[in-house]
């Protein structure tokens, strides 16, 4: 695996890259982290594909936009990255990354041969209001370091059961974009993924961990749109991190079926 930067009209996008030949696979991460969540998946894809995991604009080591973008705005540099590849790609997206993947396919369907969506962020209006108000509040830097404790407590809960080093990595990744960590979150809360998803013609696989908070919405979205759905058992979330082999295998099965 190596690192690469892609120049876009929004700035540079950093990506982890693995594999040299085969179908193109682009993997988009959840908020507010980075492509590190695919570190254990990429080596499993490398023998048979060319896999790229970019950092969302404003996260990881990608350039930050001057203001919060909506999901179509976050998808634009992904589309520009897709245009640099030698043919269409299967786009894999987790949570916010799934919304960005849907929008990228909507903006440039000729560049996307299929979608694997690991948790689709669908919300009722009441849930949207609650998420915007409570899920990702401002975390100002304080002399008392309350922002450090808040980030640690966040991943103690969301990533419970993960080893200490993995939780630590999630925390310092979030802290690296603390002033804007909630930007893509709030954009995902405002985005309606079902309308553009219903208009796509490429194959789509919907996936969720059986214990994650997006499982019910993902399952209902798949049922509503008549899309195939898989559940990953014995997993409370973060499929690429907790179950990288399972994640790689379901991507490979999906690609083999195209």
PDB file of C-alpha atoms in Angstrom:
ATOM      1  CA  UNK A   1       0.000   0.000   0.000  1.00  0.00           C
ATOM      2  CA  UNK A   2       1.196   3.495  -0.771  1.00  0.00           C
ATOM      3  CA  UNK A   3      -0.087   7.064  -0.546  1.00  0.00           C
ATOM      4  CA  UNK A   4      -1.056   9.387  -3.368  1.00  0.00           C
ATOM      5  CA  UNK A   5      -2.480  12.862  -3.853  1.00  0.00           C
ATOM      6  CA  UNK A   6      -5.011  13.806  -6.527  1.00  0.00           C
ATOM      7  CA  UNK A   7      -5.448  17.406  -7.608  1.00  0.00           C
ATOM      8  CA  UNK A   8      -9.065  18.541  -7.846  1.00  0.00           C
ATOM      9  CA  UNK A   9     -10.765  21.880  -8.296  1.00  0.00           C
ATOM     10  CA  UNK A  10     -11.412  21.842  -4.521  1.00  0.00           C
ATOM     11  CA  UNK A  11      -7.790  21.150  -3.593  1.00  0.00           C
ATOM     12  CA  UNK A  12      -5.705  18.051  -3.090  1.00  0.00           C
ATOM     13  CA  UNK A  13      -7.262  14.756  -2.077  1.00  0.00           C
ATOM     14  CA  UNK A  14      -5.087  12.298  -0.163  1.00  0.00           C
ATOM     15  CA  UNK A  15      -5.656   8.586  -0.738  1.00  0.00           C
ATOM     16  CA  UNK A  16      -4.335   5.219   0.294  1.00  0.00           C
ATOM     17  CA  UNK A  17      -3.742   3.039  -2.778  1.00  0.00           C
ATOM     18  CA  UNK A  18      -3.297  -0.718  -3.022  1.00  0.00           C
ATOM     19  CA  UNK A  19      -3.004  -3.061  -5.984  1.00  0.00           C
ATOM     20  CA  UNK A  20      -1.806  -2.411  -9.509  1.00  0.00           C
ATOM     21  CA  UNK A  21      -4.257  -4.128 -11.845  1.00  0.00           C
ATOM     22  CA  UNK A  22      -7.833  -5.287 -12.039  1.00  0.00           C
ATOM     23  CA  UNK A  23     -11.159  -3.550 -11.462  1.00  0.00           C
ATOM     24  CA  UNK A  24     -11.073  -0.104  -9.877  1.00  0.00           C
ATOM     25  CA  UNK A  25     -12.480   0.124  -6.365  1.00  0.00           C
ATOM     26  CA  UNK A  26     -12.875   3.429  -4.529  1.00  0.00           C
ATOM     27  CA  UNK A  27     -13.641   3.271  -0.810  1.00  0.00           C
ATOM     28  CA  UNK A  28     -15.169   6.252   1.033  1.00  0.00           C
ATOM     29  CA  UNK A  29     -14.993   6.465   4.813  1.00  0.00           C
ATOM     30  CA  UNK A  30     -17.396   7.464   7.562  1.00  0.00           C
ATOM     31  CA  UNK A  31     -17.327  10.867   9.261  1.00  0.00           C
ATOM     32  CA  UNK A  32     -15.331  12.419  10.838  1.00  0.00           C
ATOM     33  CA  UNK A  33     -12.416  10.067  10.257  1.00  0.00           C
ATOM     34  CA  UNK A  34     -10.181   9.202   7.315  1.00  0.00           C
ATOM     35  CA  UNK A  35      -9.267   6.397   4.962  1.00  0.00           C
ATOM     36  CA  UNK A  36      -7.350   4.697   7.783  1.00  0.00           C
ATOM     37  CA  UNK A  37     -10.560   2.765   8.472  1.00  0.00           C
ATOM     38  CA  UNK A  38      -9.781   0.707   5.340  1.00  0.00           C
ATOM     39  CA  UNK A  39      -6.169  -0.080   6.316  1.00  0.00           C
ATOM     40  CA  UNK A  40      -6.961  -3.758   6.904  1.00  0.00           C
ATOM     41  CA  UNK A  41      -9.285  -4.054   3.895  1.00  0.00           C
ATOM     42  CA  UNK A  42      -6.979  -2.628   1.229  1.00  0.00           C
ATOM     43  CA  UNK A  43      -4.324  -5.407   1.418  1.00  0.00           C
ATOM     44  CA  UNK A  44      -7.091  -7.979   0.924  1.00  0.00           C
ATOM     45  CA  UNK A  45      -8.316  -6.206  -2.222  1.00  0.00           C
ATOM     46  CA  UNK A  46      -4.841  -5.558  -3.655  1.00  0.00           C
ATOM     47  CA  UNK A  47      -4.168  -9.001  -5.192  1.00  0.00           C
ATOM     48  CA  UNK A  48      -7.073  -8.726  -7.622  1.00  0.00           C
ATOM     49  CA  UNK A  49      -7.930  -5.009  -7.966  1.00  0.00           C
ATOM     50  CA  UNK A  50      -6.678  -1.444  -7.910  1.00  0.00           C
ATOM     51  CA  UNK A  51      -8.198  -0.004  -4.747  1.00  0.00           C
ATOM     52  CA  UNK A  52      -8.130   3.631  -3.638  1.00  0.00           C
ATOM     53  CA  UNK A  53      -9.375   4.978  -0.315  1.00  0.00           C
ATOM     54  CA  UNK A  54      -9.454   8.793  -0.402  1.00  0.00           C
ATOM     55  CA  UNK A  55      -9.852  11.083   2.579  1.00  0.00           C
ATOM     56  CA  UNK A  56     -13.025  13.136   2.326  1.00  0.00           C
ATOM     57  CA  UNK A  57     -12.339  16.795   1.597  1.00  0.00           C
ATOM     58  CA  UNK A  58     -11.536  18.448   4.929  1.00  0.00           C
ATOM     59  CA  UNK A  59     -10.650  15.213   6.724  1.00  0.00           C
ATOM     60  CA  UNK A  60      -7.532  13.121   7.137  1.00  0.00           C
ATOM     61  CA  UNK A  61      -4.792  14.579   4.966  1.00  0.00           C
ATOM     62  CA  UNK A  62      -7.034  16.050   2.255  1.00  0.00           C
ATOM     63  CA  UNK A  63      -7.274  19.813   1.875  1.00  0.00           C
ATOM     64  CA  UNK A  64     -10.058  21.565   3.752  1.00  0.00           C
ATOM     65  CA  UNK A  65     -12.704  23.618   1.942  1.00  0.00           C
ATOM     66  CA  UNK A  66     -13.259  27.178   3.160  1.00  0.00           C
ATOM     67  CA  UNK A  67     -16.757  26.303   4.376  1.00  0.00           C
ATOM     68  CA  UNK A  68     -19.032  23.335   4.948  1.00  0.00           C
ATOM     69  CA  UNK A  69     -20.216  21.741   1.715  1.00  0.00           C
ATOM     70  CA  UNK A  70     -23.395  19.807   1.089  1.00  0.00           C
ATOM     71  CA  UNK A  71     -23.131  16.161   0.074  1.00  0.00           C
ATOM     72  CA  UNK A  72     -23.125  17.028  -3.661  1.00  0.00           C
ATOM     73  CA  UNK A  73     -20.207  19.356  -2.913  1.00  0.00           C
ATOM     74  CA  UNK A  74     -18.279  16.641  -1.079  1.00  0.00           C
ATOM     75  CA  UNK A  75     -18.955  14.299  -4.008  1.00  0.00           C
ATOM     76  CA  UNK A  76     -17.490  16.642  -6.639  1.00  0.00           C
ATOM     77  CA  UNK A  77     -13.794  15.932  -5.872  1.00  0.00           C
ATOM     78  CA  UNK A  78     -14.610  12.209  -5.739  1.00  0.00           C
ATOM     79  CA  UNK A  79     -16.016  12.476  -9.253  1.00  0.00           C
ATOM     80  CA  UNK A  80     -12.856  14.297 -10.349  1.00  0.00           C
ATOM     81  CA  UNK A  81     -10.768  11.496  -8.839  1.00  0.00           C
ATOM     82  CA  UNK A  82     -12.893   8.911 -10.669  1.00  0.00           C
ATOM     83  CA  UNK A  83     -12.179  10.689 -13.959  1.00  0.00           C
ATOM     84  CA  UNK A  84      -8.449  10.030 -13.497  1.00  0.00           C
ATOM     85  CA  UNK A  85      -8.952   6.252 -13.460  1.00  0.00           C
ATOM     86  CA  UNK A  86      -8.689   3.962 -16.456  1.00  0.00           C
ATOM     87  CA  UNK A  87     -12.339   3.017 -16.546  1.00  0.00           C
ATOM     88  CA  UNK A  88     -15.326   2.993 -14.199  1.00  0.00           C
ATOM     89  CA  UNK A  89     -15.051   1.991 -10.560  1.00  0.00           C
ATOM     90  CA  UNK A  90     -17.053   0.171  -7.948  1.00  0.00           C
ATOM     91  CA  UNK A  91     -17.552   2.737  -5.194  1.00  0.00           C
ATOM     92  CA  UNK A  92     -17.830   1.533  -1.611  1.00  0.00           C
ATOM     93  CA  UNK A  93     -19.126   3.966   0.993  1.00  0.00           C
ATOM     94  CA  UNK A  94     -19.632   3.716   4.748  1.00  0.00           C
ATOM     95  CA  UNK A  95     -22.219   5.948   6.478  1.00  0.00           C
ATOM     96  CA  UNK A  96     -21.445   9.513   5.287  1.00  0.00           C
ATOM     97  CA  UNK A  97     -19.223   7.858   2.683  1.00  0.00           C
ATOM     98  CA  UNK A  98     -22.292   5.981   1.446  1.00  0.00           C
ATOM     99  CA  UNK A  99     -24.147   9.260   0.893  1.00  0.00           C
ATOM    100  CA  UNK A 100     -21.149  10.670  -0.977  1.00  0.00           C
ATOM    101  CA  UNK A 101     -20.918   7.469  -3.045  1.00  0.00           C
ATOM    102  CA  UNK A 102     -24.589   7.713  -4.015  1.00  0.00           C
ATOM    103  CA  UNK A 103     -24.183  11.331  -5.030  1.00  0.00           C
ATOM    104  CA  UNK A 104     -21.014  10.641  -7.033  1.00  0.00           C
ATOM    105  CA  UNK A 105     -22.866   7.943  -8.968  1.00  0.00           C
ATOM    106  CA  UNK A 106     -25.757  10.335  -9.474  1.00  0.00           C
ATOM    107  CA  UNK A 107     -23.457  13.073 -10.804  1.00  0.00           C
ATOM    108  CA  UNK A 108     -21.396  10.812 -13.068  1.00  0.00           C
ATOM    109  CA  UNK A 109     -23.145   7.469 -13.663  1.00  0.00           C
ATOM    110  CA  UNK A 110     -20.758   6.617 -16.498  1.00  0.00           C
ATOM    111  CA  UNK A 111     -17.880   6.513 -13.999  1.00  0.00           C
ATOM    112  CA  UNK A 112     -19.501   4.120 -11.502  1.00  0.00           C
ATOM    113  CA  UNK A 113     -20.016   0.452 -12.310  1.00  0.00           C
ATOM    114  CA  UNK A 114     -21.630  -0.384  -8.977  1.00  0.00           C
ATOM    115  CA  UNK A 115     -22.154   0.710  -5.383  1.00  0.00           C
ATOM    116  CA  UNK A 116     -21.585  -1.115  -2.102  1.00  0.00           C
ATOM    117  CA  UNK A 117     -23.232   0.898   0.672  1.00  0.00           C
ATOM    118  CA  UNK A 118     -22.211   0.077   4.243  1.00  0.00           C
ATOM    119  CA  UNK A 119     -24.964   1.770   6.219  1.00  0.00           C
ATOM    120  CA  UNK A 120     -27.246   4.306   4.543  1.00  0.00           C
ATOM    121  CA  UNK A 121     -28.016   7.468   6.514  1.00  0.00           C
ATOM    122  CA  UNK A 122     -31.789   7.758   6.195  1.00  0.00           C
ATOM    123  CA  UNK A 123     -33.637   9.853   8.763  1.00  0.00           C
ATOM    124  CA  UNK A 124     -37.140  11.058   9.479  1.00  0.00           C
ATOM    125  CA  UNK A 125     -37.520  14.852   9.836  1.00  0.00           C
ATOM    126  CA  UNK A 126     -37.589  14.420  13.615  1.00  0.00           C
ATOM    127  CA  UNK A 127     -34.401  12.346  13.542  1.00  0.00           C
ATOM    128  CA  UNK A 128     -32.729  14.909  11.292  1.00  0.00           C
ATOM    129  CA  UNK A 129     -33.481  17.685  13.784  1.00  0.00           C
ATOM    130  CA  UNK A 130     -32.221  15.581  16.667  1.00  0.00           C
ATOM    131  CA  UNK A 131     -29.016  14.648  14.839  1.00  0.00           C
ATOM    132  CA  UNK A 132     -28.280  18.262  13.873  1.00  0.00           C
ATOM    133  CA  UNK A 133     -28.879  19.457  17.424  1.00  0.00           C
ATOM    134  CA  UNK A 134     -27.237  16.680  19.418  1.00  0.00           C
ATOM    135  CA  UNK A 135     -25.030  14.327  17.421  1.00  0.00           C
ATOM    136  CA  UNK A 136     -22.066  16.550  16.605  1.00  0.00           C
ATOM    137  CA  UNK A 137     -21.979  19.714  18.723  1.00  0.00           C
ATOM    138  CA  UNK A 138     -19.207  22.284  18.531  1.00  0.00           C
ATOM    139  CA  UNK A 139     -16.117  21.129  20.416  1.00  0.00           C
ATOM    140  CA  UNK A 140     -14.077  24.255  21.182  1.00  0.00           C
ATOM    141  CA  UNK A 141     -10.498  23.842  22.332  1.00  0.00           C
ATOM    142  CA  UNK A 142     -10.247  24.651  26.037  1.00  0.00           C
ATOM    143  CA  UNK A 143      -7.433  25.079  28.538  1.00  0.00           C
ATOM    144  CA  UNK A 144      -9.070  22.350  30.591  1.00  0.00           C
ATOM    145  CA  UNK A 145      -8.806  19.977  27.585  1.00  0.00           C
ATOM    146  CA  UNK A 146     -12.502  19.147  27.727  1.00  0.00           C
ATOM    147  CA  UNK A 147     -12.384  18.638  23.941  1.00  0.00           C
ATOM    148  CA  UNK A 148      -9.902  15.785  24.411  1.00  0.00           C
ATOM    149  CA  UNK A 149     -12.077  14.038  26.973  1.00  0.00           C
ATOM    150  CA  UNK A 150     -15.186  14.553  24.830  1.00  0.00           C
ATOM    151  CA  UNK A 151     -13.520  12.966  21.798  1.00  0.00           C
ATOM    152  CA  UNK A 152     -12.311  10.041  23.890  1.00  0.00           C
ATOM    153  CA  UNK A 153     -15.742   9.459  25.392  1.00  0.00           C
ATOM    154  CA  UNK A 154     -17.300   9.616  21.928  1.00  0.00           C
ATOM    155  CA  UNK A 155     -15.217   6.729  20.640  1.00  0.00           C
ATOM    156  CA  UNK A 156     -15.418   4.819  23.896  1.00  0.00           C
ATOM    157  CA  UNK A 157     -19.114   4.588  23.073  1.00  0.00           C
ATOM    158  CA  UNK A 158     -19.244   4.401  19.279  1.00  0.00           C
ATOM    159  CA  UNK A 159     -16.274   2.027  18.961  1.00  0.00           C
ATOM    160  CA  UNK A 160     -16.749   0.046  22.151  1.00  0.00           C
ATOM    161  CA  UNK A 161     -15.081  -3.331  21.965  1.00  0.00           C
ATOM    162  CA  UNK A 162     -12.359  -2.138  19.579  1.00  0.00           C
ATOM    163  CA  UNK A 163      -8.828  -2.384  20.925  1.00  0.00           C
ATOM    164  CA  UNK A 164      -7.297   0.587  22.670  1.00  0.00           C
ATOM    165  CA  UNK A 165      -4.954   1.563  19.817  1.00  0.00           C
ATOM    166  CA  UNK A 166      -7.783   1.546  17.267  1.00  0.00           C
ATOM    167  CA  UNK A 167      -9.931   3.793  19.466  1.00  0.00           C
ATOM    168  CA  UNK A 168      -6.946   6.058  20.056  1.00  0.00           C
ATOM    169  CA  UNK A 169      -6.411   6.347  16.315  1.00  0.00           C
ATOM    170  CA  UNK A 170     -10.041   7.288  15.747  1.00  0.00           C
ATOM    171  CA  UNK A 171      -9.773   9.947  18.458  1.00  0.00           C
ATOM    172  CA  UNK A 172      -6.660  11.648  17.132  1.00  0.00           C
ATOM    173  CA  UNK A 173      -8.039  11.505  13.596  1.00  0.00           C
ATOM    174  CA  UNK A 174     -11.171  13.315  14.752  1.00  0.00           C
ATOM    175  CA  UNK A 175      -9.066  15.830  16.680  1.00  0.00           C
ATOM    176  CA  UNK A 176      -7.106  16.589  13.511  1.00  0.00           C
ATOM    177  CA  UNK A 177     -10.209  18.198  12.020  1.00  0.00           C
ATOM    178  CA  UNK A 178     -11.862  19.286  15.259  1.00  0.00           C
ATOM    179  CA  UNK A 179     -12.903  22.726  14.003  1.00  0.00           C
ATOM    180  CA  UNK A 180     -14.890  21.121  11.180  1.00  0.00           C
ATOM    181  CA  UNK A 181     -15.446  17.545  12.347  1.00  0.00           C
ATOM    182  CA  UNK A 182     -19.218  18.086  12.283  1.00  0.00           C
ATOM    183  CA  UNK A 183     -19.386  19.561   8.774  1.00  0.00           C
ATOM    184  CA  UNK A 184     -19.861  16.332   6.804  1.00  0.00           C
ATOM    185  CA  UNK A 185     -21.998  14.888   9.597  1.00  0.00           C
ATOM    186  CA  UNK A 186     -24.489  17.739   9.301  1.00  0.00           C
ATOM    187  CA  UNK A 187     -24.417  17.572   5.513  1.00  0.00           C
ATOM    188  CA  UNK A 188     -25.307  13.879   5.706  1.00  0.00           C
ATOM    189  CA  UNK A 189     -28.157  14.640   8.114  1.00  0.00           C
ATOM    190  CA  UNK A 190     -29.599  17.086   5.562  1.00  0.00           C
ATOM    191  CA  UNK A 191     -29.167  14.814   2.546  1.00  0.00           C
ATOM    192  CA  UNK A 192     -31.908  12.597   1.142  1.00  0.00           C
ATOM    193  CA  UNK A 193     -30.081   9.575  -0.314  1.00  0.00           C
ATOM    194  CA  UNK A 194     -33.184   7.690  -1.414  1.00  0.00           C
ATOM    195  CA  UNK A 195     -34.217   9.960  -4.290  1.00  0.00           C
ATOM    196  CA  UNK A 196     -30.891   9.840  -6.166  1.00  0.00           C
ATOM    197  CA  UNK A 197     -30.435   6.186  -5.223  1.00  0.00           C
ATOM    198  CA  UNK A 198     -33.806   5.335  -6.799  1.00  0.00           C
ATOM    199  CA  UNK A 199     -32.659   6.939 -10.061  1.00  0.00           C
ATOM    200  CA  UNK A 200     -29.430   4.958 -10.445  1.00  0.00           C
ATOM    201  CA  UNK A 201     -29.181   2.128 -12.946  1.00  0.00           C
ATOM    202  CA  UNK A 202     -25.922   0.556 -11.765  1.00  0.00           C
ATOM    203  CA  UNK A 203     -25.989  -2.492  -9.463  1.00  0.00           C
ATOM    204  CA  UNK A 204     -26.221  -1.624  -5.762  1.00  0.00           C
ATOM    205  CA  UNK A 205     -25.629  -3.737  -2.662  1.00  0.00           C
ATOM    206  CA  UNK A 206     -26.867  -2.467   0.700  1.00  0.00           C
ATOM    207  CA  UNK A 207     -25.047  -3.758   3.776  1.00  0.00           C
ATOM    208  CA  UNK A 208     -25.274  -3.078   7.505  1.00  0.00           C
ATOM    209  CA  UNK A 209     -23.866  -4.487  10.705  1.00  0.00           C
ATOM    210  CA  UNK A 210     -26.599  -6.135  12.722  1.00  0.00           C
ATOM    211  CA  UNK A 211     -25.864  -3.967  15.769  1.00  0.00           C
ATOM    212  CA  UNK A 212     -25.387  -0.543  14.195  1.00  0.00           C
ATOM    213  CA  UNK A 213     -27.813   2.351  14.456  1.00  0.00           C
ATOM    214  CA  UNK A 214     -28.216   2.577  10.655  1.00  0.00           C
ATOM    215  CA  UNK A 215     -29.233  -1.064  10.241  1.00  0.00           C
ATOM    216  CA  UNK A 216     -32.985  -0.511  10.302  1.00  0.00           C
ATOM    217  CA  UNK A 217     -32.870   2.425   7.896  1.00  0.00           C
ATOM    218  CA  UNK A 218     -30.537   0.571   5.522  1.00  0.00           C
ATOM    219  CA  UNK A 219     -32.784  -2.480   5.502  1.00  0.00           C
ATOM    220  CA  UNK A 220     -35.896  -0.388   4.891  1.00  0.00           C
ATOM    221  CA  UNK A 221     -34.204   1.533   2.085  1.00  0.00           C
ATOM    222  CA  UNK A 222     -33.234  -1.729   0.391  1.00  0.00           C
ATOM    223  CA  UNK A 223     -36.763  -3.078   0.748  1.00  0.00           C
ATOM    224  CA  UNK A 224     -38.337   0.139  -0.533  1.00  0.00           C
ATOM    225  CA  UNK A 225     -36.108   0.274  -3.612  1.00  0.00           C
ATOM    226  CA  UNK A 226     -35.934  -3.470  -4.256  1.00  0.00           C
ATOM    227  CA  UNK A 227     -32.181  -3.646  -3.709  1.00  0.00           C
ATOM    228  CA  UNK A 228     -30.206  -6.617  -2.384  1.00  0.00           C
ATOM    229  CA  UNK A 229     -29.395  -6.395   1.297  1.00  0.00           C
ATOM    230  CA  UNK A 230     -26.862  -8.184   3.485  1.00  0.00           C
ATOM    231  CA  UNK A 231     -26.407  -8.001   7.221  1.00  0.00           C
ATOM    232  CA  UNK A 232     -23.053  -8.655   8.886  1.00  0.00           C
ATOM    233  CA  UNK A 233     -23.749 -10.665  12.049  1.00  0.00           C
ATOM    234  CA  UNK A 234     -21.859 -10.350  15.313  1.00  0.00           C
ATOM    235  CA  UNK A 235     -20.825  -6.794  14.469  1.00  0.00           C
ATOM    236  CA  UNK A 236     -22.040  -3.612  16.166  1.00  0.00           C
ATOM    237  CA  UNK A 237     -20.695  -1.245  13.500  1.00  0.00           C
ATOM    238  CA  UNK A 238     -17.565  -0.106  11.670  1.00  0.00           C
ATOM    239  CA  UNK A 239     -17.543  -3.135   9.360  1.00  0.00           C
ATOM    240  CA  UNK A 240     -14.211  -2.275   7.656  1.00  0.00           C
ATOM    241  CA  UNK A 241     -12.508  -1.936  11.048  1.00  0.00           C
ATOM    242  CA  UNK A 242     -14.124  -4.781  12.984  1.00  0.00           C
ATOM    243  CA  UNK A 243     -14.619  -7.256  10.127  1.00  0.00           C
ATOM    244  CA  UNK A 244     -12.115  -6.378   7.358  1.00  0.00           C
ATOM    245  CA  UNK A 245     -12.059  -9.886   5.896  1.00  0.00           C
ATOM    246  CA  UNK A 246     -15.855 -10.003   5.695  1.00  0.00           C
ATOM    247  CA  UNK A 247     -15.848  -6.520   4.145  1.00  0.00           C
ATOM    248  CA  UNK A 248     -13.298  -7.510   1.494  1.00  0.00           C
ATOM    249  CA  UNK A 249     -15.130 -10.747   0.717  1.00  0.00           C
ATOM    250  CA  UNK A 250     -18.497  -9.078   0.159  1.00  0.00           C
ATOM    251  CA  UNK A 251     -16.849  -6.486  -2.120  1.00  0.00           C
ATOM    252  CA  UNK A 252     -15.176  -9.275  -4.085  1.00  0.00           C
ATOM    253  CA  UNK A 253     -18.457 -11.215  -4.425  1.00  0.00           C
ATOM    254  CA  UNK A 254     -20.190  -8.054  -5.612  1.00  0.00           C
ATOM    255  CA  UNK A 255     -17.509  -7.328  -8.217  1.00  0.00           C
ATOM    256  CA  UNK A 256     -17.529 -10.947  -9.411  1.00  0.00           C
ATOM    257  CA  UNK A 257     -21.273 -10.660  -9.980  1.00  0.00           C
ATOM    258  CA  UNK A 258     -21.099  -7.582 -12.217  1.00  0.00           C
TER     259      UNK A 258
END
